[in-house]
PDB file of C-alpha atoms in Angstrom:
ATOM      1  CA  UNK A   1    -154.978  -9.547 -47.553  1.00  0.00           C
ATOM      2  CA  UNK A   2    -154.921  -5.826 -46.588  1.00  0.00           C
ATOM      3  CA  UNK A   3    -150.928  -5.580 -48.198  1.00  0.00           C
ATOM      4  CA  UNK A   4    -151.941  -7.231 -50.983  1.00  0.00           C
ATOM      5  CA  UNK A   5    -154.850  -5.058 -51.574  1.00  0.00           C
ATOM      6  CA  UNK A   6    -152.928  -2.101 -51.300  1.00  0.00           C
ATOM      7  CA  UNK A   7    -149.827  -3.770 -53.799  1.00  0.00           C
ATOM      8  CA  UNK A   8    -153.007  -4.566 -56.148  1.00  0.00           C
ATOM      9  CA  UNK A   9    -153.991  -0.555 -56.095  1.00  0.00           C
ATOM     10  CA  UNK A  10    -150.770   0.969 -56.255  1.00  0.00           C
ATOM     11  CA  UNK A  11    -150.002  -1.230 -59.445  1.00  0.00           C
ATOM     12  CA  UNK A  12    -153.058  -0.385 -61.217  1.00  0.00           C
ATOM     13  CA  UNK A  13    -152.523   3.304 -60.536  1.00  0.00           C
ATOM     14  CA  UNK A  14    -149.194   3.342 -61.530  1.00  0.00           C
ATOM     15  CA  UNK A  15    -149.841   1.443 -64.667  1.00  0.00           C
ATOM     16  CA  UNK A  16    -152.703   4.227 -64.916  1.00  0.00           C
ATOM     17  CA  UNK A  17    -150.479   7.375 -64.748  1.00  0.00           C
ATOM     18  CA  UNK A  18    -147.490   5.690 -66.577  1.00  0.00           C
ATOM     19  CA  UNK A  19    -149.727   4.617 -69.877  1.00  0.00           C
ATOM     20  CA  UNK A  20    -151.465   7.929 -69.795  1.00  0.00           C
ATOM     21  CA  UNK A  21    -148.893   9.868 -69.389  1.00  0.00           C
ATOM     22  CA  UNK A  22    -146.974   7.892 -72.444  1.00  0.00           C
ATOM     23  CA  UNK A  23    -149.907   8.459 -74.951  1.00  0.00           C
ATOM     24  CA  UNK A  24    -149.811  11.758 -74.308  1.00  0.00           C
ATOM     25  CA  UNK A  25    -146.276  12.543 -74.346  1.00  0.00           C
ATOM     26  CA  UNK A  26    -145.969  10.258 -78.051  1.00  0.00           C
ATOM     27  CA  UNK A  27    -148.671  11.661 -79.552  1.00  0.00           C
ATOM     28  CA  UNK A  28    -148.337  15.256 -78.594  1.00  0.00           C
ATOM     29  CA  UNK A  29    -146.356  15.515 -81.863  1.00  0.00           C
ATOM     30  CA  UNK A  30    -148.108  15.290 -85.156  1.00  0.00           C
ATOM     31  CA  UNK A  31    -148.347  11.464 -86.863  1.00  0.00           C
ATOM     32  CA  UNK A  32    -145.475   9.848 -88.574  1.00  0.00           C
ATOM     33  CA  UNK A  33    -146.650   7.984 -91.122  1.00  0.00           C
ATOM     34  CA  UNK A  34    -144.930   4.932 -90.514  1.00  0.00           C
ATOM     35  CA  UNK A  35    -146.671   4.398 -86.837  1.00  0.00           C
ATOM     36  CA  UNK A  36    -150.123   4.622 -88.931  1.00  0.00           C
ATOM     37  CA  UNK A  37    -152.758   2.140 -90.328  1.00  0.00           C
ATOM     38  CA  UNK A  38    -155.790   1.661 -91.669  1.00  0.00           C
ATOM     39  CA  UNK A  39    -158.227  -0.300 -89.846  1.00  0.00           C
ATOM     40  CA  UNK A  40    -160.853  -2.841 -90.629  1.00  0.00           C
ATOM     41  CA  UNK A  41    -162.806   0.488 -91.283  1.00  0.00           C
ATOM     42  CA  UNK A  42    -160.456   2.140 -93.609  1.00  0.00           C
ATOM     43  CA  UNK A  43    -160.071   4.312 -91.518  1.00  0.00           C
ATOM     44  CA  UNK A  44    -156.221   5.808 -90.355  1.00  0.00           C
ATOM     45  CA  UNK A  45    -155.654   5.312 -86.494  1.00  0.00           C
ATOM     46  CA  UNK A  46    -152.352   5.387 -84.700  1.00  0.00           C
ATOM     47  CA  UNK A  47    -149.970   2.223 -83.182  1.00  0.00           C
ATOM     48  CA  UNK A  48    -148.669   4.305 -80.458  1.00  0.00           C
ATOM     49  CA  UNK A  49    -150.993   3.099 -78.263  1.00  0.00           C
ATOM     50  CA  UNK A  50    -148.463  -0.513 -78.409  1.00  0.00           C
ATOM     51  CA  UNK A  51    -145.372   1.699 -76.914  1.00  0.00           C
ATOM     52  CA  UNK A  52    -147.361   3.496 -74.897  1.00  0.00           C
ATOM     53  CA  UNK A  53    -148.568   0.370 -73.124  1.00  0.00           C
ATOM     54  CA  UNK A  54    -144.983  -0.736 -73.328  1.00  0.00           C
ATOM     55  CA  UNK A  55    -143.527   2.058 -71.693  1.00  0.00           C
ATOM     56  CA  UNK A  56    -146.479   2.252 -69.203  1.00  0.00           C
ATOM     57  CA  UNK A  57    -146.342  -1.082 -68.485  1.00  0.00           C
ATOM     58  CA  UNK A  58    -142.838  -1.391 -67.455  1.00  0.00           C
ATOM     59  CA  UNK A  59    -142.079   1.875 -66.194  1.00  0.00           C
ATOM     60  CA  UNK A  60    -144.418   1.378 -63.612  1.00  0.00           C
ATOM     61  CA  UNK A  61    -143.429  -2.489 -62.647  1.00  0.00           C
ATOM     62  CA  UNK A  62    -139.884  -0.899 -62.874  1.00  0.00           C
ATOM     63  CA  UNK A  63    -141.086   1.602 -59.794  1.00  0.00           C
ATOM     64  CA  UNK A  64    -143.980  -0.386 -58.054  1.00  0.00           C
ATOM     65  CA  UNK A  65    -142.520  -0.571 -54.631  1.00  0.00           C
ATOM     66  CA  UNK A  66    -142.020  -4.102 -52.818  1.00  0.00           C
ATOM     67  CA  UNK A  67    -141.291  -6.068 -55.881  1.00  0.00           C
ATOM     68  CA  UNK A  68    -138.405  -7.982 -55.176  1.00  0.00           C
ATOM     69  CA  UNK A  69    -135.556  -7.535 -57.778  1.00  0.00           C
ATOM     70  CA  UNK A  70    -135.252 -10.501 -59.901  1.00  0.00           C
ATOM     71  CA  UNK A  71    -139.000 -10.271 -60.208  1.00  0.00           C
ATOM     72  CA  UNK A  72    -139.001  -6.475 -61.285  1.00  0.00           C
ATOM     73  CA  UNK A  73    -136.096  -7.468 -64.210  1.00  0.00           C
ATOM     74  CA  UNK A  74    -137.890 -10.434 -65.577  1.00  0.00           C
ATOM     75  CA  UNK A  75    -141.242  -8.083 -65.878  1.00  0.00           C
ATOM     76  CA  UNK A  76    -139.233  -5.490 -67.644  1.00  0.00           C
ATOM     77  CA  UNK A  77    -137.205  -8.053 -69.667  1.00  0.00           C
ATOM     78  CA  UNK A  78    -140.707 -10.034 -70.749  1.00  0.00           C
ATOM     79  CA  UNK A  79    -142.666  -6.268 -71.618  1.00  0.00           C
ATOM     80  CA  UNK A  80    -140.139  -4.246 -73.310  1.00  0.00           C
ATOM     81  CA  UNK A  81    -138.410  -7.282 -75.021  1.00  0.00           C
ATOM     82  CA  UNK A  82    -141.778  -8.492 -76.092  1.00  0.00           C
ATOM     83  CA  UNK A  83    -143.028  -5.016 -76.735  1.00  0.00           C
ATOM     84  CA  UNK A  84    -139.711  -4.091 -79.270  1.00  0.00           C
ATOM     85  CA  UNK A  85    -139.808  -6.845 -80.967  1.00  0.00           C
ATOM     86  CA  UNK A  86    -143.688  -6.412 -81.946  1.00  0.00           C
ATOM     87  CA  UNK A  87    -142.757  -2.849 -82.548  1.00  0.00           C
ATOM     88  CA  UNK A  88    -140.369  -4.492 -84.985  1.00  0.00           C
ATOM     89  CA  UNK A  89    -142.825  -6.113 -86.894  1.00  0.00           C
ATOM     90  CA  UNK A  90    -145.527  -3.285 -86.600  1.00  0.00           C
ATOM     91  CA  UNK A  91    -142.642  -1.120 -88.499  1.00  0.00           C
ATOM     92  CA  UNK A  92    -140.738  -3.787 -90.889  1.00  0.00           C
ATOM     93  CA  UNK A  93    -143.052  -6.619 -91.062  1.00  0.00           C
ATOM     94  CA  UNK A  94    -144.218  -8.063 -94.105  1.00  0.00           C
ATOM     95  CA  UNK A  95    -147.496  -9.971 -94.984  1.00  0.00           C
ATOM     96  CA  UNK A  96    -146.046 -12.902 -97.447  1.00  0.00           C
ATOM     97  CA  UNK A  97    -146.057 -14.927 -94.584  1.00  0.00           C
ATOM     98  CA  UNK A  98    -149.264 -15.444 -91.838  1.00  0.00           C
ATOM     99  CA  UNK A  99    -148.935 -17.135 -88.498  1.00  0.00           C
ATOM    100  CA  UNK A 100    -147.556 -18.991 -86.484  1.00  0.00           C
ATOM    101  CA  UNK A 101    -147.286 -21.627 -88.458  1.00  0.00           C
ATOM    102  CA  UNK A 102    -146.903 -19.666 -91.692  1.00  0.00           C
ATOM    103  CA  UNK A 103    -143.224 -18.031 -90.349  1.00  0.00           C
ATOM    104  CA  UNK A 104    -141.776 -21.129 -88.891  1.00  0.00           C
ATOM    105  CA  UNK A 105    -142.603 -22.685 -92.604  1.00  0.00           C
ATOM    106  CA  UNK A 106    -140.770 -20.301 -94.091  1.00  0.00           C
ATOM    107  CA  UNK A 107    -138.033 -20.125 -91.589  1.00  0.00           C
ATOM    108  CA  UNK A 108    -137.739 -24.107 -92.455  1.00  0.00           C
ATOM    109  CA  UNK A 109    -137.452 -23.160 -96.173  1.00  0.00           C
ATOM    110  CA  UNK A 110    -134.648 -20.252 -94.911  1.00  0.00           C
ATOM    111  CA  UNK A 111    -136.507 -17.805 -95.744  1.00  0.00           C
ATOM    112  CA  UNK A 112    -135.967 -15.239 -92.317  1.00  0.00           C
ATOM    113  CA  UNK A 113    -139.602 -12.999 -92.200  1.00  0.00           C
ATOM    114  CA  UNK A 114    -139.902 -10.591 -89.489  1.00  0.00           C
ATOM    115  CA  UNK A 115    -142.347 -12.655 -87.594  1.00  0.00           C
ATOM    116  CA  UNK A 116    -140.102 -14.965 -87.355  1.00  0.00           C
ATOM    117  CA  UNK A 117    -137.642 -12.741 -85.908  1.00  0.00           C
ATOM    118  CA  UNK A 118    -140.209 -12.024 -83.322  1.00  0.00           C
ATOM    119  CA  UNK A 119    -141.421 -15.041 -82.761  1.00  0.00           C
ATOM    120  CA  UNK A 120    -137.800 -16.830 -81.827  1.00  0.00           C
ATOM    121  CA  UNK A 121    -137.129 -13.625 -80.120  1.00  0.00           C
ATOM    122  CA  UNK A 122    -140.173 -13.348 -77.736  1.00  0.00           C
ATOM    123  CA  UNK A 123    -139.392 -16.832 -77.156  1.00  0.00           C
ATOM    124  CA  UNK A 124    -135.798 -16.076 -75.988  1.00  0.00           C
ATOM    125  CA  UNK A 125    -136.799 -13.046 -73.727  1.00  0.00           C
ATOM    126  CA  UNK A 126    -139.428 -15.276 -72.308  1.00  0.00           C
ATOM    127  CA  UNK A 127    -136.971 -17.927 -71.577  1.00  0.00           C
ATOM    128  CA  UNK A 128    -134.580 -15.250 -69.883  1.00  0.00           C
ATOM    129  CA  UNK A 129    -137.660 -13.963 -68.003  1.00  0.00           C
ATOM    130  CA  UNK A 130    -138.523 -17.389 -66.684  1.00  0.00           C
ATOM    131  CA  UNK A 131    -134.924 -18.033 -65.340  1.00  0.00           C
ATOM    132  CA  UNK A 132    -135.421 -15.101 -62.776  1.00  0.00           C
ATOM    133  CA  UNK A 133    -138.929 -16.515 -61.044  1.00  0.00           C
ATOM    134  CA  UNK A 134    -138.134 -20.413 -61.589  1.00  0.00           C
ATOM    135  CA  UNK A 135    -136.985 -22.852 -59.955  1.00  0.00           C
ATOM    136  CA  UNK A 136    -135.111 -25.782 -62.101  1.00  0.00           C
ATOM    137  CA  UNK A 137    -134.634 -26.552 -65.649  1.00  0.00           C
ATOM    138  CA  UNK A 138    -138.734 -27.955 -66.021  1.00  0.00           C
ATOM    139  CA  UNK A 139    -140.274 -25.102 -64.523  1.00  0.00           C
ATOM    140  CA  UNK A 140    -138.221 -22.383 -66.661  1.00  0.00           C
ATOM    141  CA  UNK A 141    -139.091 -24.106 -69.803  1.00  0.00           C
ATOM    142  CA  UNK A 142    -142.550 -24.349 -68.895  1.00  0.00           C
ATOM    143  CA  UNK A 143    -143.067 -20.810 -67.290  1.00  0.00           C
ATOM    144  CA  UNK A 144    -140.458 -19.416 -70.905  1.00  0.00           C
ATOM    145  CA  UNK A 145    -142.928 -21.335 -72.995  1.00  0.00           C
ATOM    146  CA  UNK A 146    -145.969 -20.194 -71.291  1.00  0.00           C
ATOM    147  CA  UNK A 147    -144.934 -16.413 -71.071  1.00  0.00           C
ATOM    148  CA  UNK A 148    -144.010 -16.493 -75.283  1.00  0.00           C
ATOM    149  CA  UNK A 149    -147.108 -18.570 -75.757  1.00  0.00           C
ATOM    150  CA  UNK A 150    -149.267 -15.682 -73.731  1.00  0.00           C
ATOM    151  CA  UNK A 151    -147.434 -13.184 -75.766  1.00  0.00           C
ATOM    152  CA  UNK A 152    -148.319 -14.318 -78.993  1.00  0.00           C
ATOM    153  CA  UNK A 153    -151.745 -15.267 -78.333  1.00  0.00           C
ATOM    154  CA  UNK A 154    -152.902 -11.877 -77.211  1.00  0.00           C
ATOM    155  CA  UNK A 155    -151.570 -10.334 -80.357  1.00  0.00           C
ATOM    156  CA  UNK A 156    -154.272 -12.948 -82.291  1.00  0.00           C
ATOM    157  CA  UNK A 157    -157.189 -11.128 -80.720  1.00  0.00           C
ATOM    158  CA  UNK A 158    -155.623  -7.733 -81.366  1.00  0.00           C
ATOM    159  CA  UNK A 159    -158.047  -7.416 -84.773  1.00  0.00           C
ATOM    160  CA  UNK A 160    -161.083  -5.640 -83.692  1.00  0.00           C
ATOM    161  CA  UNK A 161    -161.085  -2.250 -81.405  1.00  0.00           C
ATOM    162  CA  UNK A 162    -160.406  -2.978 -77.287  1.00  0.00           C
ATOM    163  CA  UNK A 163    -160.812  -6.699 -77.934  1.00  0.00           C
ATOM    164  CA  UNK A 164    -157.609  -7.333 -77.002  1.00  0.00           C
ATOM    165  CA  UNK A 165    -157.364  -5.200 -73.641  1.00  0.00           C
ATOM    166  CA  UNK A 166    -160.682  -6.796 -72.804  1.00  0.00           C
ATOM    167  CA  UNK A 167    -159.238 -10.208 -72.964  1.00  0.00           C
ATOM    168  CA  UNK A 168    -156.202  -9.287 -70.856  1.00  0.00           C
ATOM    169  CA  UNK A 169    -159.140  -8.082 -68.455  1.00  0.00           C
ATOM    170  CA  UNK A 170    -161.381 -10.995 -68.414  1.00  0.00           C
ATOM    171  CA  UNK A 171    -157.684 -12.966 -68.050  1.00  0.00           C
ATOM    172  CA  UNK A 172    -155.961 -11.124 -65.789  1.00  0.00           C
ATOM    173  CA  UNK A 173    -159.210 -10.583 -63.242  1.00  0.00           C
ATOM    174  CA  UNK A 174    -159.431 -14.293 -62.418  1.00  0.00           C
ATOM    175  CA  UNK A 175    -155.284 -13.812 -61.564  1.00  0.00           C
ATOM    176  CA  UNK A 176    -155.867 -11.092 -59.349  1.00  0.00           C
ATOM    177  CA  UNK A 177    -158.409 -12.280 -57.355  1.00  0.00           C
ATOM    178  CA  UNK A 178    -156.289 -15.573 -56.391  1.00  0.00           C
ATOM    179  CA  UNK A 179    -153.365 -13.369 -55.443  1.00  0.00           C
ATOM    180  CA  UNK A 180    -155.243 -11.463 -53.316  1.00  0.00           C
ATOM    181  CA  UNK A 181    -156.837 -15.115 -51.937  1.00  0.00           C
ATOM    182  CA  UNK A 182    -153.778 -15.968 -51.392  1.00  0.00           C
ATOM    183  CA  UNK A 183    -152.440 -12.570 -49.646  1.00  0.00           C
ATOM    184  CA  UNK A 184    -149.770 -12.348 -52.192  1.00  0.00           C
ATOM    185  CA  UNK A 185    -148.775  -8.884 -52.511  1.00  0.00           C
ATOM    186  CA  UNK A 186    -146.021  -9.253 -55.528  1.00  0.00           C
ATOM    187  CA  UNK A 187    -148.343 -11.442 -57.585  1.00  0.00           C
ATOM    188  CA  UNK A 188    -150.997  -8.759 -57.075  1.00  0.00           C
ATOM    189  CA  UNK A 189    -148.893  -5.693 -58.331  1.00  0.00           C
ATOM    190  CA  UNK A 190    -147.392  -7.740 -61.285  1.00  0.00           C
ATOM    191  CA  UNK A 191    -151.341  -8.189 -62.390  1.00  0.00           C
ATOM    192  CA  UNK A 192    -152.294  -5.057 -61.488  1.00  0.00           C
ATOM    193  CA  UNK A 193    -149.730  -3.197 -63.513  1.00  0.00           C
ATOM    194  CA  UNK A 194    -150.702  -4.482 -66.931  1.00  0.00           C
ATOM    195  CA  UNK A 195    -154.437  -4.531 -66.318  1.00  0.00           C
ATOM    196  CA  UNK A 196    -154.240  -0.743 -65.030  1.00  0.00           C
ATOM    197  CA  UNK A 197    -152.095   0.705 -68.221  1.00  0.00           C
ATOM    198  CA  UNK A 198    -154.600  -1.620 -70.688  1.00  0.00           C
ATOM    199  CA  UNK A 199    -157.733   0.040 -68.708  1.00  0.00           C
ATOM    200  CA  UNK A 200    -156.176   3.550 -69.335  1.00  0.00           C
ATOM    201  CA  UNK A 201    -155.254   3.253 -72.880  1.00  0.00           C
ATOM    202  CA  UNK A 202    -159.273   1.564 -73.698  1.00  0.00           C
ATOM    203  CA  UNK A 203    -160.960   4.671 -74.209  1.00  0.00           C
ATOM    204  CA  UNK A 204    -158.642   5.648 -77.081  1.00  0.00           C
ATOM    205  CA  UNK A 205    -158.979   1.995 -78.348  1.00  0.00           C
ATOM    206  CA  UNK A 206    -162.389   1.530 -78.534  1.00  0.00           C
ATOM    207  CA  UNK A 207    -162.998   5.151 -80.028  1.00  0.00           C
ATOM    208  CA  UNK A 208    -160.910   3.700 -82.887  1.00  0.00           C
ATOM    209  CA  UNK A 209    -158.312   6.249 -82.507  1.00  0.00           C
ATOM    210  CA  UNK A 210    -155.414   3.802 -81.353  1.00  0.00           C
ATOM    211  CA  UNK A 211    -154.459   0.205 -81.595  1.00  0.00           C
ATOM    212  CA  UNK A 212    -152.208  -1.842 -79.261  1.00  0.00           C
ATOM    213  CA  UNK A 213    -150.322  -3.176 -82.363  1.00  0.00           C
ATOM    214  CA  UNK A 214    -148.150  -6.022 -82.280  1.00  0.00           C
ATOM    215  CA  UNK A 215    -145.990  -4.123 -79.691  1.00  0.00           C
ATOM    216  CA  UNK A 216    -148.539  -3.815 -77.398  1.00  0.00           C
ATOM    217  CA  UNK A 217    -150.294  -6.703 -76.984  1.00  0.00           C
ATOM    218  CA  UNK A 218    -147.772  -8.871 -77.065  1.00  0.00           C
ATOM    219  CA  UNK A 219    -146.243  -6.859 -74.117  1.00  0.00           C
ATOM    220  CA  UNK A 220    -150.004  -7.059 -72.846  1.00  0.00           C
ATOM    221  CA  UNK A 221    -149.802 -10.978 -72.992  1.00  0.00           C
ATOM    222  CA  UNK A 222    -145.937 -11.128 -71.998  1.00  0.00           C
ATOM    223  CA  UNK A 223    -146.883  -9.751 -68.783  1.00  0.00           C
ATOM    224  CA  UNK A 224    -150.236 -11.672 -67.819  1.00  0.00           C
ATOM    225  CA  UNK A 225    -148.129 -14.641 -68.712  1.00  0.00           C
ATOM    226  CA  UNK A 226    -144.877 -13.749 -66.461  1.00  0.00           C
ATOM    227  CA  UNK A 227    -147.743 -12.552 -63.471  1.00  0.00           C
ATOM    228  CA  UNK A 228    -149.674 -15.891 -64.002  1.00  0.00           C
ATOM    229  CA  UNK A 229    -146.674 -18.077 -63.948  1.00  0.00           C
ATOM    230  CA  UNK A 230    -145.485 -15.931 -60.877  1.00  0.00           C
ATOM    231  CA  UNK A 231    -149.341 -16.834 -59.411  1.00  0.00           C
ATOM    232  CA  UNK A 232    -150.195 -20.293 -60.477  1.00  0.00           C
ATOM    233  CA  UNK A 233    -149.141 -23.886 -58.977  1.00  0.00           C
ATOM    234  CA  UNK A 234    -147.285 -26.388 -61.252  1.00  0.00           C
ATOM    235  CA  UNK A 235    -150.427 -27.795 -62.333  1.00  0.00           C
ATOM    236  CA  UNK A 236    -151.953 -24.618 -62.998  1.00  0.00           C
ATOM    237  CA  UNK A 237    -149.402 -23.385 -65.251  1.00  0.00           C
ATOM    238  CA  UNK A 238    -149.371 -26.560 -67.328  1.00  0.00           C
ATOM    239  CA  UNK A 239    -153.121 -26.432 -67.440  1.00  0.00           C
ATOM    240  CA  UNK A 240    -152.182 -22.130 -69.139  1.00  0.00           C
ATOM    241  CA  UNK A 241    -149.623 -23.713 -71.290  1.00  0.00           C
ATOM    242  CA  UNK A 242    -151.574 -26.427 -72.467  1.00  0.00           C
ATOM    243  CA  UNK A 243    -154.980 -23.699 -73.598  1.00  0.00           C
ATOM    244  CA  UNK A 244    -152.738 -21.343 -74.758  1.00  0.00           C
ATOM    245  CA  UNK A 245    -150.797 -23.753 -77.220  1.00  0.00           C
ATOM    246  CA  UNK A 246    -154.535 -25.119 -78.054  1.00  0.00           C
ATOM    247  CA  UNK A 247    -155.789 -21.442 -78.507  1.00  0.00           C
ATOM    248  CA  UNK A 248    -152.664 -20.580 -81.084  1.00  0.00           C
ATOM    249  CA  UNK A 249    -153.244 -24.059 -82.741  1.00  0.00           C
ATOM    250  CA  UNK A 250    -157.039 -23.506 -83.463  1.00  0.00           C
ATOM    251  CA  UNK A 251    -156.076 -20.465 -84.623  1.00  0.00           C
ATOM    252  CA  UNK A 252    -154.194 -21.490 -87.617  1.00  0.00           C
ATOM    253  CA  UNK A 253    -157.843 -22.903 -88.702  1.00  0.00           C
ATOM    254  CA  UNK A 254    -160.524 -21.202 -86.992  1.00  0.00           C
ATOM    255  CA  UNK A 255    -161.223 -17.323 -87.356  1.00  0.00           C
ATOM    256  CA  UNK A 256    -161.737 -16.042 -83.963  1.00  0.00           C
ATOM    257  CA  UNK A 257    -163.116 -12.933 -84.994  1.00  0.00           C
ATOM    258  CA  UNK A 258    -165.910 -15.503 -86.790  1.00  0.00           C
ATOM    259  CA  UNK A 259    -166.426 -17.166 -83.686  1.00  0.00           C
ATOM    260  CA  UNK A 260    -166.822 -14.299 -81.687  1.00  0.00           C
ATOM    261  CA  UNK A 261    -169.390 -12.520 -83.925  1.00  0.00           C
ATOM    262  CA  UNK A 262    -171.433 -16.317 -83.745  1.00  0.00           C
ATOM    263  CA  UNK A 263    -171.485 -16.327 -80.070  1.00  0.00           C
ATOM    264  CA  UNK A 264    -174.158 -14.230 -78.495  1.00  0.00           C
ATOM    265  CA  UNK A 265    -172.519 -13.499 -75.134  1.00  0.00           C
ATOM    266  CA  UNK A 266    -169.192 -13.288 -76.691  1.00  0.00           C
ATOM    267  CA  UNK A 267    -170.479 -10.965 -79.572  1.00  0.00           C
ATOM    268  CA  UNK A 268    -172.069  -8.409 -76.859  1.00  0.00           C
ATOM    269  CA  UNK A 269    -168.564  -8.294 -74.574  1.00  0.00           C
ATOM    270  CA  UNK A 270    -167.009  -7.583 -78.184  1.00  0.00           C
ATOM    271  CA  UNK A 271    -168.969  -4.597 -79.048  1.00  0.00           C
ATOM    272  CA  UNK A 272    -169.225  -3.311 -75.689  1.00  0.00           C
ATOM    273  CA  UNK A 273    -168.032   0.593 -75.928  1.00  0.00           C
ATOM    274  CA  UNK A 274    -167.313   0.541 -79.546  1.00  0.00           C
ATOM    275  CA  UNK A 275    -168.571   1.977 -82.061  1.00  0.00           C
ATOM    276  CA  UNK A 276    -171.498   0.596 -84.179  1.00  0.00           C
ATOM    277  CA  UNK A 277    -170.806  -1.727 -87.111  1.00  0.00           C
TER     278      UNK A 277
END
């Protein structure tokens, strides 16, 4: 367990240093208007926080030390092919069409919207991502699907400040602790990573300051998914596939945000460290 402690710590610092170090360098200029929105405040906050994570996230897998090759390419092909394409539709997206299910109808009706765009194209870099760490034709379509599917989920709970990094916590922990069960030192560095650069980049999240964006959180659930598929059994990764395609599915009906505000427990984790309503 000891080496994968130590695989576990040098990936969350690294992910620590790497995301800090981003912020800072893309924000020490002033704003561009076109990385800027207006909250559910109405208040202006910046998107750099997504690239930051981005190039946080996967500069530091990139460099983590003892992950094996085709396991340091897929992370860096899943988080900064996950992560352009949501930067993509942070920058050029339009909001005639909503959801998942809302692009693929208009795709079907040939009309090309930028979610769609990233939608087919998360699911392509997640397919190429799953080739590396697979084994046979089943297991890279369900790892591919599972990856996309973790991508575009987190992105769903990206709508209130640090709820998204806080579900990539509360995901990822569970993930971590079974690597390091299972003395896996490569599983616990690709967990790590993620976790560590989301941790850093909170502060700045919660203060309403930042937002991940589409570009970072769906580089946020890109990787959990790629580290969970890398983690899990068969069974377990059809059990992920299988709540994650039920989580994106409910959402086409159910407001999370809704659910999350009825919930007691839920409702406290939400507002933990943010700012009174």
């Amino acid at each position: 367990m000891a080496r994968a402690l130590l695989a576990a710590l040098a990936g969350a610092a690294l992910g620590v240093v790497a995301a800090r170090a981003a912020y800072a360098a893309l924000t020490a200029k002033p704003r561009s208007k076109e990385w800027e929105r207006t909250n559910h405040r109405g208040e202006t906050l910046t998107l750099l926080e997504g690239p930051a994570f981005v190039a946080g996230a996967t500069g530091a897998l990139a460099l983590t030390p003892g992950l094996p090759l085709q396991v340091r390419l897929a992370a860096v092909l899943a988080g900064a092919g996950s992560g352009a394409l949501g930067a993509y539709d942070d920058l050029y997206g339009a909001t005639s069409s909503k959801g998942f299910k809302g692009h693929l109808s208009a795709l079907a009706k040939g009309q090309v919207t930028s979610g769609a765009i990233k939608i087919l194209g998360i699911g392509g870099t997640g397919l190429a991502a799953a080739t590396l760490v697979s084994r046979g034709a089943l297991d890279t379509l369900v790892n591919g699907a599972a990856i996309a599917g973790s991508a575009n989920l987190a992105n769903l709970f990206d709508l209130r400040p640090g709820r998204a990094i806080k579900v990539g916590l509360m995901a990822g922990g569970p993930l971590l602790a079974l690597s390091l069960l299972r003395r896996d030192p490569v599983a616990a560095a690709l967990v790590a990573v993620p976790l560590g650069a989301g941790a850093a980049l909170l502060p700045e999240d919660l203060g309403e300051e930042a937002m991940l964006g589409d570009a970072g959180a769906n580089a946020l659930g890109a990787l959990l998914g790629l580290a969970a598929v890398t983690t899990l059994g068969r069974r377990g990764r059809l059990t992920l596939l299988g709540t994650v395609a039920a989580l994106t599915a409910a959402s086409e009906k159910v407001s999370f945000t809704k659910v999350i505000a009825g919930n007691p427990v839920l409702n406290r984790i939400d507002m933990l460290g943010r700012r009174p309503a």
